[in-house]
PDB file of C-alpha atoms in Angstrom:
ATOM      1  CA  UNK A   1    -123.440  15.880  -4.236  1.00 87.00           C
ATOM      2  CA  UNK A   2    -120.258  13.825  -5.240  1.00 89.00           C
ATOM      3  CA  UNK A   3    -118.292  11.110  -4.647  1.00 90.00           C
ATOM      4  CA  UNK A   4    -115.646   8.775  -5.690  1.00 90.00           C
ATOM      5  CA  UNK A   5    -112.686   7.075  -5.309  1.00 88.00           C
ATOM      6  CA  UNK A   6    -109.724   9.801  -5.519  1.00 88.00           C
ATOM      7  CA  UNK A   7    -106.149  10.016  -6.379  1.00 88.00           C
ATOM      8  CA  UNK A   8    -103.657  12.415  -5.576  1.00 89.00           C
ATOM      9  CA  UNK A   9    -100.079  12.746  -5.529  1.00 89.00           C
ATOM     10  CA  UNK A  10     -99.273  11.920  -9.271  1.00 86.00           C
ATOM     11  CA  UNK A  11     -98.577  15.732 -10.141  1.00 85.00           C
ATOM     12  CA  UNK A  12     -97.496  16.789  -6.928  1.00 88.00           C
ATOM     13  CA  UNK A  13     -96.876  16.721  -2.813  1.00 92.00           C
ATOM     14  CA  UNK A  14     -99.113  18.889  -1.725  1.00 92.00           C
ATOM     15  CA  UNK A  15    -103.165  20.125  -2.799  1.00 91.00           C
ATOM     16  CA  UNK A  16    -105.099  22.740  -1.127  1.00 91.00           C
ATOM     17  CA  UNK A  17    -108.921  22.093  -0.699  1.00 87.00           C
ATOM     18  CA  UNK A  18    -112.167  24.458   0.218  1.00 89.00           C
ATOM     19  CA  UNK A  19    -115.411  23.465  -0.663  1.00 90.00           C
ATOM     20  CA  UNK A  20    -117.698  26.482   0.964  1.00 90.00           C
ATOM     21  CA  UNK A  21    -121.147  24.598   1.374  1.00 90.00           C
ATOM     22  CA  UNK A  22    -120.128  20.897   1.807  1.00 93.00           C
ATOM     23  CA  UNK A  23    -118.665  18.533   4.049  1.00 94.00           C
ATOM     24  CA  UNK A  24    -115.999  16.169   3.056  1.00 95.00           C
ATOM     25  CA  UNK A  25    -116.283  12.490   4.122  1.00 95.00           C
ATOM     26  CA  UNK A  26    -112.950  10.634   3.047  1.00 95.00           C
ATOM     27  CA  UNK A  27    -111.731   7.106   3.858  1.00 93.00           C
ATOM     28  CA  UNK A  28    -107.759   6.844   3.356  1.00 93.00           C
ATOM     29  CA  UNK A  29    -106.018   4.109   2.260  1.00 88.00           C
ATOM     30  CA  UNK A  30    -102.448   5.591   2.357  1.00 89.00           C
ATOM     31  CA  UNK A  31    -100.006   8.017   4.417  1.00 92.00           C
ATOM     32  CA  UNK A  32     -99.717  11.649   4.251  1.00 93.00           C
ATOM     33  CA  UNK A  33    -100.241  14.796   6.565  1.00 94.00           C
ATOM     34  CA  UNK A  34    -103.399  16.801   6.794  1.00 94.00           C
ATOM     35  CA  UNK A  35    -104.304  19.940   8.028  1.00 95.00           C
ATOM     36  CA  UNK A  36    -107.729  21.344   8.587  1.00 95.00           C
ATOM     37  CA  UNK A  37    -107.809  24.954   8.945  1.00 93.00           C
ATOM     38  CA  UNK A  38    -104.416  24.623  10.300  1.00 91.00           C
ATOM     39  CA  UNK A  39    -105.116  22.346  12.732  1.00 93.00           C
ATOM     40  CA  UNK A  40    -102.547  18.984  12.308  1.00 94.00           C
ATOM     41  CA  UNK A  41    -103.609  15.566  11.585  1.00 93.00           C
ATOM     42  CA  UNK A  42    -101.493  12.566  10.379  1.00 90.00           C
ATOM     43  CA  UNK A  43    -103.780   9.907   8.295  1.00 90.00           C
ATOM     44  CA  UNK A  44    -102.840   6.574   7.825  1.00 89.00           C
ATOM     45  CA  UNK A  45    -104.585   3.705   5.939  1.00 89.00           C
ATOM     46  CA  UNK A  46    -107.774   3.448   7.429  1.00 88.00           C
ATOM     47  CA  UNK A  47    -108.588   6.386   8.637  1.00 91.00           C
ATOM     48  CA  UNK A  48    -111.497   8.544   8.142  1.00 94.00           C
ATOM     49  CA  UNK A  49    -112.045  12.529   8.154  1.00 95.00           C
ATOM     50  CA  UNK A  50    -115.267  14.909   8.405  1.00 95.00           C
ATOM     51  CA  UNK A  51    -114.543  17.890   7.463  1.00 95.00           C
ATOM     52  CA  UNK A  52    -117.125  20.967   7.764  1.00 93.00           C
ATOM     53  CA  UNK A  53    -118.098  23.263   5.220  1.00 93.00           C
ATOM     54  CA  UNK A  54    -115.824  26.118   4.553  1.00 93.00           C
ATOM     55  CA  UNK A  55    -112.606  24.598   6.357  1.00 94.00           C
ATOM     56  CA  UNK A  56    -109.242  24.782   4.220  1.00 93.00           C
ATOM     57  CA  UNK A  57    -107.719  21.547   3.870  1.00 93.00           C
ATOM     58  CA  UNK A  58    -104.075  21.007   3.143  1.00 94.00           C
ATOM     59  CA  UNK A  59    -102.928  17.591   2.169  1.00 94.00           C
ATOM     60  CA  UNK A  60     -99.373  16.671   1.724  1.00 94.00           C
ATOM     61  CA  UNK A  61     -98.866  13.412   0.318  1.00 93.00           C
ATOM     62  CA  UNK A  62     -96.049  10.524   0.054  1.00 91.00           C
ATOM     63  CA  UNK A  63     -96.263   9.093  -3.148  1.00 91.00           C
ATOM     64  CA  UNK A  64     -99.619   8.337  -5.085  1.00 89.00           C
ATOM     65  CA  UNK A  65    -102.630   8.127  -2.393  1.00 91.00           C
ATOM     66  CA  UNK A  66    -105.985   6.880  -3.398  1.00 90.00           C
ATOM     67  CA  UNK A  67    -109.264   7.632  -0.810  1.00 91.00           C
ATOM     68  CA  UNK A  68    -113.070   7.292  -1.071  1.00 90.00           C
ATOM     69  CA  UNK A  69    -114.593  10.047  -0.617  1.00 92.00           C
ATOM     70  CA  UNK A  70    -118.222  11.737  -0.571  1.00 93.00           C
ATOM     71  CA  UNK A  71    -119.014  15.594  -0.739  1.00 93.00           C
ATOM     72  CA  UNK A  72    -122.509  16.211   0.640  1.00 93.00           C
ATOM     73  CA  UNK A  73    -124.609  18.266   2.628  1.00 91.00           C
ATOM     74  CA  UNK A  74    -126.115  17.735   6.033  1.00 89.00           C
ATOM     75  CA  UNK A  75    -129.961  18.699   6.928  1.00 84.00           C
ATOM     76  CA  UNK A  76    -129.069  21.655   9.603  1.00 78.00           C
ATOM     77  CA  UNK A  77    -131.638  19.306  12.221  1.00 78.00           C
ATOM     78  CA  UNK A  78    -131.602  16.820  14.699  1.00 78.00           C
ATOM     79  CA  UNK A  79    -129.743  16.477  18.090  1.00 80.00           C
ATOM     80  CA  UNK A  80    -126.121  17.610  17.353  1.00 82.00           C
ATOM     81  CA  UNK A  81    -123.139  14.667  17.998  1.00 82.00           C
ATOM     82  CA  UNK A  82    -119.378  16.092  18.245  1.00 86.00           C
ATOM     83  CA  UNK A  83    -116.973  13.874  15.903  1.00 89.00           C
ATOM     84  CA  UNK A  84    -113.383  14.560  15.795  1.00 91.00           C
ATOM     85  CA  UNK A  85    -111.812  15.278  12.230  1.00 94.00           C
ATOM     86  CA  UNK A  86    -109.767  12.506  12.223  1.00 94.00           C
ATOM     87  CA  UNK A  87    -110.389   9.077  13.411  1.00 90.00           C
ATOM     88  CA  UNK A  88    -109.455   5.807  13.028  1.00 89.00           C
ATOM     89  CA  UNK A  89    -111.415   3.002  11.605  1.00 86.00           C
ATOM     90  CA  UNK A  90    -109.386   0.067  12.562  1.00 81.00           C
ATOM     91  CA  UNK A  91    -111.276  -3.305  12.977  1.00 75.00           C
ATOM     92  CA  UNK A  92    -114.495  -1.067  10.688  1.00 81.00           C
ATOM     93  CA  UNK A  93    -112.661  -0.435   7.871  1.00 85.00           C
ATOM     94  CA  UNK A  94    -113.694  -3.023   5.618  1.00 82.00           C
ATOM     95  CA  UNK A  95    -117.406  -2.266   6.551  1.00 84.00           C
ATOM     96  CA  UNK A  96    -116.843   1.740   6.023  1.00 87.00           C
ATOM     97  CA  UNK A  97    -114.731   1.024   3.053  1.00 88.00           C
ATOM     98  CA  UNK A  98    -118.208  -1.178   1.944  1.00 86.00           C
ATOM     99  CA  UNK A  99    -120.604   0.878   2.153  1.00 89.00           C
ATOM    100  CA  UNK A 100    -118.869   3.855   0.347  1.00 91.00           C
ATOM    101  CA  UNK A 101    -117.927   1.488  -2.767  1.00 88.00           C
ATOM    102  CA  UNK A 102    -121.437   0.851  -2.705  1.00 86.00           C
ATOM    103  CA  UNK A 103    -122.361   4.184  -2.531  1.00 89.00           C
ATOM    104  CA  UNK A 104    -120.123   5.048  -5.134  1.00 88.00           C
ATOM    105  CA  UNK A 105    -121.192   2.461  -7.270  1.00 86.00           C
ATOM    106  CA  UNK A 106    -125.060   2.673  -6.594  1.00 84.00           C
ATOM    107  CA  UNK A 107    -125.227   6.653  -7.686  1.00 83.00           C
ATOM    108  CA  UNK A 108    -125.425   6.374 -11.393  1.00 79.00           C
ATOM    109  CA  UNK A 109    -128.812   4.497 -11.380  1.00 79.00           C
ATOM    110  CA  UNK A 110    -129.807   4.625  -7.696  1.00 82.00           C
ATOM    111  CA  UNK A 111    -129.078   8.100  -6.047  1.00 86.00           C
ATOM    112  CA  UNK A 112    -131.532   6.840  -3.138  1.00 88.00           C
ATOM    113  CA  UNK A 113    -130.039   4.270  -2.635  1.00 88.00           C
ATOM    114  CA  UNK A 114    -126.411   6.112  -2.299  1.00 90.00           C
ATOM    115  CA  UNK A 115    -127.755   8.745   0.125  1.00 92.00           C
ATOM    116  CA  UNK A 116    -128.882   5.714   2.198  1.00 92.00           C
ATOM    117  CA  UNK A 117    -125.361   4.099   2.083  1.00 91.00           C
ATOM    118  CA  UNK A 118    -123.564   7.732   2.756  1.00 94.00           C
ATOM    119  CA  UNK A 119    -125.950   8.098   5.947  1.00 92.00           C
ATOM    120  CA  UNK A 120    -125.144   4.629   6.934  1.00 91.00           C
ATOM    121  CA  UNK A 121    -121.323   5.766   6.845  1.00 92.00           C
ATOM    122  CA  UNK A 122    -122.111   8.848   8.744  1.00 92.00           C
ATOM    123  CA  UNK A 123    -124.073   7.238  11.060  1.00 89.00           C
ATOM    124  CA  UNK A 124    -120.849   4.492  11.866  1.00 87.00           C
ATOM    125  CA  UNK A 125    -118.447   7.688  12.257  1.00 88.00           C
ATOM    126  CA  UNK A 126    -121.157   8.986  14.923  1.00 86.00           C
ATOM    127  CA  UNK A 127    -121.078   5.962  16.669  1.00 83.00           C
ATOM    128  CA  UNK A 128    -116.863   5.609  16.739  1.00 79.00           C
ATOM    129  CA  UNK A 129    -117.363   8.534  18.508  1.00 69.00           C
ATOM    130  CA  UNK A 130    -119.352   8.076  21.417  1.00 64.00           C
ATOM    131  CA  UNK A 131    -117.128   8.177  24.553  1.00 55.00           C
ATOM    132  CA  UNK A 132    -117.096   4.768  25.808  1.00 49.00           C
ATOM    133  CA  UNK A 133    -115.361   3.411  29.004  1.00 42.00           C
ATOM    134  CA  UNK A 134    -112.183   1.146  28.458  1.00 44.00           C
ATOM    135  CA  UNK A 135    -113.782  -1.739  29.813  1.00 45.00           C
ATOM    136  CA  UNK A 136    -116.725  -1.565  27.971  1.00 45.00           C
ATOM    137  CA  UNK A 137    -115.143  -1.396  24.529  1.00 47.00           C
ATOM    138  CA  UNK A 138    -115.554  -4.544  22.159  1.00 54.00           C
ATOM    139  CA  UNK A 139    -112.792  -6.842  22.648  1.00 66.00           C
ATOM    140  CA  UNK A 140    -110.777  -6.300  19.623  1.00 74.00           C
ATOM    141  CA  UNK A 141    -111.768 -10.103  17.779  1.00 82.00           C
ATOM    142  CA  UNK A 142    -115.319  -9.399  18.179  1.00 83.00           C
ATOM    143  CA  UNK A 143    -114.763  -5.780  16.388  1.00 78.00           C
ATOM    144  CA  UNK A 144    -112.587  -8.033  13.827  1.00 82.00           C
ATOM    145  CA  UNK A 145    -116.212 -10.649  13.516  1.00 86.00           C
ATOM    146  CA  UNK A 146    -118.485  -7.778  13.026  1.00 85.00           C
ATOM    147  CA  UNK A 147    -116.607  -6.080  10.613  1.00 79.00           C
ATOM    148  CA  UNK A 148    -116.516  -9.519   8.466  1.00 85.00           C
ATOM    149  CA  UNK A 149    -119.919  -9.804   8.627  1.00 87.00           C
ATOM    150  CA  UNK A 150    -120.752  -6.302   7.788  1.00 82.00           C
ATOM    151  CA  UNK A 151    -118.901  -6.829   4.393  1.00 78.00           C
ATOM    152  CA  UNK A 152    -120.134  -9.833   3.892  1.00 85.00           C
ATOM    153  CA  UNK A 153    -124.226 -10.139   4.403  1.00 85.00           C
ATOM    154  CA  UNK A 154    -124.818 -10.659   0.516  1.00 86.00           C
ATOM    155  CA  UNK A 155    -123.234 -14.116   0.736  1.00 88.00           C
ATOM    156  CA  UNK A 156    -123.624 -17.277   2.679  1.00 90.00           C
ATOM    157  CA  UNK A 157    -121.562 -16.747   6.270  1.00 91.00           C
ATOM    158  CA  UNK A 158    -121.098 -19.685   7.960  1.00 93.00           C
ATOM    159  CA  UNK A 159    -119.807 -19.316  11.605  1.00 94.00           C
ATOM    160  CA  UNK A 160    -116.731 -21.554  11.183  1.00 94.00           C
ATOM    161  CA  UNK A 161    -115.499 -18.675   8.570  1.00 93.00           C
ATOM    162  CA  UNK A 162    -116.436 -15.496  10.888  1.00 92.00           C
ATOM    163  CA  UNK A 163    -114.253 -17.235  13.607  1.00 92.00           C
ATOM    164  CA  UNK A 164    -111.242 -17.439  11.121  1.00 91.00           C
ATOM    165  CA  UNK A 165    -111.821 -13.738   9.837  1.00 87.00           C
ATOM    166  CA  UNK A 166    -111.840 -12.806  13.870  1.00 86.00           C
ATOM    167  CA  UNK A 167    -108.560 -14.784  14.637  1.00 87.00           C
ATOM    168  CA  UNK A 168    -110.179 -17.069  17.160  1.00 87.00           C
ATOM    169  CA  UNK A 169    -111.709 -20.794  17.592  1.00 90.00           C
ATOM    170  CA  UNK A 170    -115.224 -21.474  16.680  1.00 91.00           C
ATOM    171  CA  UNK A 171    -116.385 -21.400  20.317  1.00 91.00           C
ATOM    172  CA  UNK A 172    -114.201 -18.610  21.622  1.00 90.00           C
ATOM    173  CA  UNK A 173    -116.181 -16.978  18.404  1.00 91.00           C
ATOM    174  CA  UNK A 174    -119.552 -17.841  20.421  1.00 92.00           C
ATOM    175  CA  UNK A 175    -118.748 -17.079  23.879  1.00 90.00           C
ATOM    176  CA  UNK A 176    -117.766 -13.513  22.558  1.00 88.00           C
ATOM    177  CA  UNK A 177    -121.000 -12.780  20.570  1.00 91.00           C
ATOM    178  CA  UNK A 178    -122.745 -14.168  23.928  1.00 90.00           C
ATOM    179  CA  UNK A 179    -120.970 -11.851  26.363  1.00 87.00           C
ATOM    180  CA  UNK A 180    -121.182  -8.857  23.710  1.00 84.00           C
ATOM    181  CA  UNK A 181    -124.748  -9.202  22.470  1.00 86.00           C
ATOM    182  CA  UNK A 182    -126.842 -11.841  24.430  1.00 90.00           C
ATOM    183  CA  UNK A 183    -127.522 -13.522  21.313  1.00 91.00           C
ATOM    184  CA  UNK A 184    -125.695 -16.410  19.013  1.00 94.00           C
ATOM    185  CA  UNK A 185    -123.620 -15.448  16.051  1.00 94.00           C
ATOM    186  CA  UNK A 186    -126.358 -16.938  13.817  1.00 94.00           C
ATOM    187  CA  UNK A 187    -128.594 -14.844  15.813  1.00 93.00           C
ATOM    188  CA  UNK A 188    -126.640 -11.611  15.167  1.00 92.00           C
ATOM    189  CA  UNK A 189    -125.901 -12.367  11.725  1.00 93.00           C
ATOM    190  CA  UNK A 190    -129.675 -12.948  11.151  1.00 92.00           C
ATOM    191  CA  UNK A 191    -131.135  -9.977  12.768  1.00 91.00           C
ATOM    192  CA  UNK A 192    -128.037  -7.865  11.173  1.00 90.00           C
ATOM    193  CA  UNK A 193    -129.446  -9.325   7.859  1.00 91.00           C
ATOM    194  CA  UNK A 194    -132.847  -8.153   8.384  1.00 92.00           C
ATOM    195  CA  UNK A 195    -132.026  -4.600   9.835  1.00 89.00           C
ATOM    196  CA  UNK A 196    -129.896  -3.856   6.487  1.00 87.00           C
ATOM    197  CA  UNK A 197    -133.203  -5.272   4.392  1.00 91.00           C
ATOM    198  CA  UNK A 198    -135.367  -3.082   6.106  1.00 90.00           C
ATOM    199  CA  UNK A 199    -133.301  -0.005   5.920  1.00 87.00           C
ATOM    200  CA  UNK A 200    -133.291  -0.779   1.789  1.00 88.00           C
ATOM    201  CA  UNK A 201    -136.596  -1.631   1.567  1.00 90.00           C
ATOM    202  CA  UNK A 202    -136.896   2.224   3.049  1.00 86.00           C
ATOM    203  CA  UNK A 203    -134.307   4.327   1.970  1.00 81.00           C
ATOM    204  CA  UNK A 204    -133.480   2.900  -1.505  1.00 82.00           C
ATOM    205  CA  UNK A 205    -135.545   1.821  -4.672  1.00 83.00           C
ATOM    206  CA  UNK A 206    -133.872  -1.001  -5.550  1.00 85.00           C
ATOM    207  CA  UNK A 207    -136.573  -3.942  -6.343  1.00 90.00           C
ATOM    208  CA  UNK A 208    -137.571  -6.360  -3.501  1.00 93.00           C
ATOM    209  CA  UNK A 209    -135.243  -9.523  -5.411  1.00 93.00           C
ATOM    210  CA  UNK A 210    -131.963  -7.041  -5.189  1.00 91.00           C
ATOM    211  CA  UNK A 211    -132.929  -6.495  -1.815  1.00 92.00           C
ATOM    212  CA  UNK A 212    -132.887 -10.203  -0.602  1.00 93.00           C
ATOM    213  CA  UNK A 213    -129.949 -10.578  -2.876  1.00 91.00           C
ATOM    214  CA  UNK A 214    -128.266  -7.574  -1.058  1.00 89.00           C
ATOM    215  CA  UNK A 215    -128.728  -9.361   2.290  1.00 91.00           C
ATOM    216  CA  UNK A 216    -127.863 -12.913   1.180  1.00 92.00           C
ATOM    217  CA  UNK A 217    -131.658 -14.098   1.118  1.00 92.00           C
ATOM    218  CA  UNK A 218    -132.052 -15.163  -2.867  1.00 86.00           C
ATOM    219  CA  UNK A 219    -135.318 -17.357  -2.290  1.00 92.00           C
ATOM    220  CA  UNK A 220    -138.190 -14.991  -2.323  1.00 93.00           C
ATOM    221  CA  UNK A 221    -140.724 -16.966  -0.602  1.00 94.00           C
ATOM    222  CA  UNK A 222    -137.346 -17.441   2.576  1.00 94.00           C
ATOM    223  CA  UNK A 223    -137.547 -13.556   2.498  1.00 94.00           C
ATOM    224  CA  UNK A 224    -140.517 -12.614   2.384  1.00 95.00           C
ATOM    225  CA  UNK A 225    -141.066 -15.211   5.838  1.00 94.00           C
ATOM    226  CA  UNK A 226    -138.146 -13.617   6.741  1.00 93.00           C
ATOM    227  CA  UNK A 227    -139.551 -10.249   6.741  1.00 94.00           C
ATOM    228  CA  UNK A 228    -143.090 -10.872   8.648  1.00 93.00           C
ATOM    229  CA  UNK A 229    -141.138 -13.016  11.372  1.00 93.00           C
ATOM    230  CA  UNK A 230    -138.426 -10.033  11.798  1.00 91.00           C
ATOM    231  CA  UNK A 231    -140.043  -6.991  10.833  1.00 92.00           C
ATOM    232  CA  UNK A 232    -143.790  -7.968  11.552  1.00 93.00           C
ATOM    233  CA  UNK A 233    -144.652  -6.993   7.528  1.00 93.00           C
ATOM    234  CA  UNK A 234    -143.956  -8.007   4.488  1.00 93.00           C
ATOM    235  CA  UNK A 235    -141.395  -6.754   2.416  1.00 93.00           C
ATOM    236  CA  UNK A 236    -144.168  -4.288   0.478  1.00 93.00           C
ATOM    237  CA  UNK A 237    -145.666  -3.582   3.594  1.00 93.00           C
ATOM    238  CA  UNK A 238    -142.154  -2.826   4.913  1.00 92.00           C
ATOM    239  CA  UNK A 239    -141.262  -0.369   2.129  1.00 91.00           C
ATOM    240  CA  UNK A 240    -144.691   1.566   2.398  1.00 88.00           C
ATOM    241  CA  UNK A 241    -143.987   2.148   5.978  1.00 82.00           C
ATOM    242  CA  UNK A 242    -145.599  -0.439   8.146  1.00 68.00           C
ATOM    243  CA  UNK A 243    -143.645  -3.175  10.303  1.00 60.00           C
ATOM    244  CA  UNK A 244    -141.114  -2.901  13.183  1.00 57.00           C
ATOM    245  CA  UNK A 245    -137.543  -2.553  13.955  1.00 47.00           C
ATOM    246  CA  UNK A 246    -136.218  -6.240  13.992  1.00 43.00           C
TER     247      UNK A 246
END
């Protein structure tokens, strides 16, 4: 229903929020204490809130603070997934922080194609929240890797660069993607490439070109090859509904 980039804390410490029918999706990039129908949270740069419909939220802020954030509402079906209020992006950040800027800057022309980008978002909180065992949690340079490639599958992403985004040698970089996923970073970065196509080519209207643009794939002809090796349909076929998950 709205979003933006906010800023608060120009004409004041403190604001006092209710918005009765939506939720409020905000990514922080500063300090300042929250609290959600009383309830306590400190936010720091990075972190992300979900707020439900209804709840009071009282900010008090340090100084000027500038978020993203996205009012919306949420279809009331579907299998139910508890997220906390507050979490912490960390090594996701610059992918969250992505996809809401694209949102954001997507809704004038393309509100399709921002609902697609908020769901995406939503859809990343969900899965930050999934209990996970300790050992089985991405080791931290691997988080740091897929977060660089997240933000960065418009333009060319040669593995030698992914390793230097993740803090680690070219074939640490490749043992890691190996052990985590079973597949090569090219691999990855490839199927990563064709997932986000097909999700545009279904939930958006931007034309077919933007949509190879969008996923670093400029030559038609590369993407449309692309699309019936990955997908099993062309890029047409793809947005009418036929093909596969890659």
């Amino acid at each position: 229903m709205s979003l933006g980039v906010g800023v608060h804390g120009t004409t004041g410490p403190t604001d006092v929020f209710r918005l009765p029918d939506l939720w409020q999706l905000h990514l922080y990039r500063y300090t300042a204490d929250l609290h959600v129908d009383g309830e306590p949270h400190a936010i720091r740069p990075g972190y992300v809130s979900l707020v439900p419909p209804g709840a009071e939220v009282r900010y008090r802020y340090r100084g000027r603070s500038e978020h993203l954030y996205a009012h919306l509402r949420l279809p009331g079906d579907g299998d139910p997934v508890a997220v906390p209020v507050v979490q912490d992006a960390g090594a996701l950040t610059p992918a969250f922080s992505e996809l809401l800027l694209r949102a954001i800057a997507s809704a004038p022309r393309g509100p399709r194609r921002a609902d697609a980008e908020v769901w995406s978002a939503l859809w990343r909180l969900a899965g930050m929240a999934e209990p996970s065992r300790s050992d089985s949690r991405p080791h931290a340079s691997f988080a740091a890797a897929v977060a660089h490639i997240e933000s960065h599958l418009a333009a060319r992403l040669p593995v030698p660069e992914v390793a230097r985004a993740a803090g680690v040698s070219h074939n640490h970089l490749l043992r890691l993607f190996r052990a985590e996923t079973g597949v090569t970073v090219v691999a990855y970065i490839r199927r990563r490439r064709m997932e986000r196509a097909r999700h545009l080519l279904r939930e958006s209207t931007l034309p077919i070109p933007a949509v190879a643009a969008a996923v670093g794939i400029e030559d038609l002809q590369a993407f449309n090859k692309a699309c019936r090796r990955e997908l099993g349909a062309s890029p047409r076929a793809v947005r009418a509904g036929s093909g596969e998950p890659s």
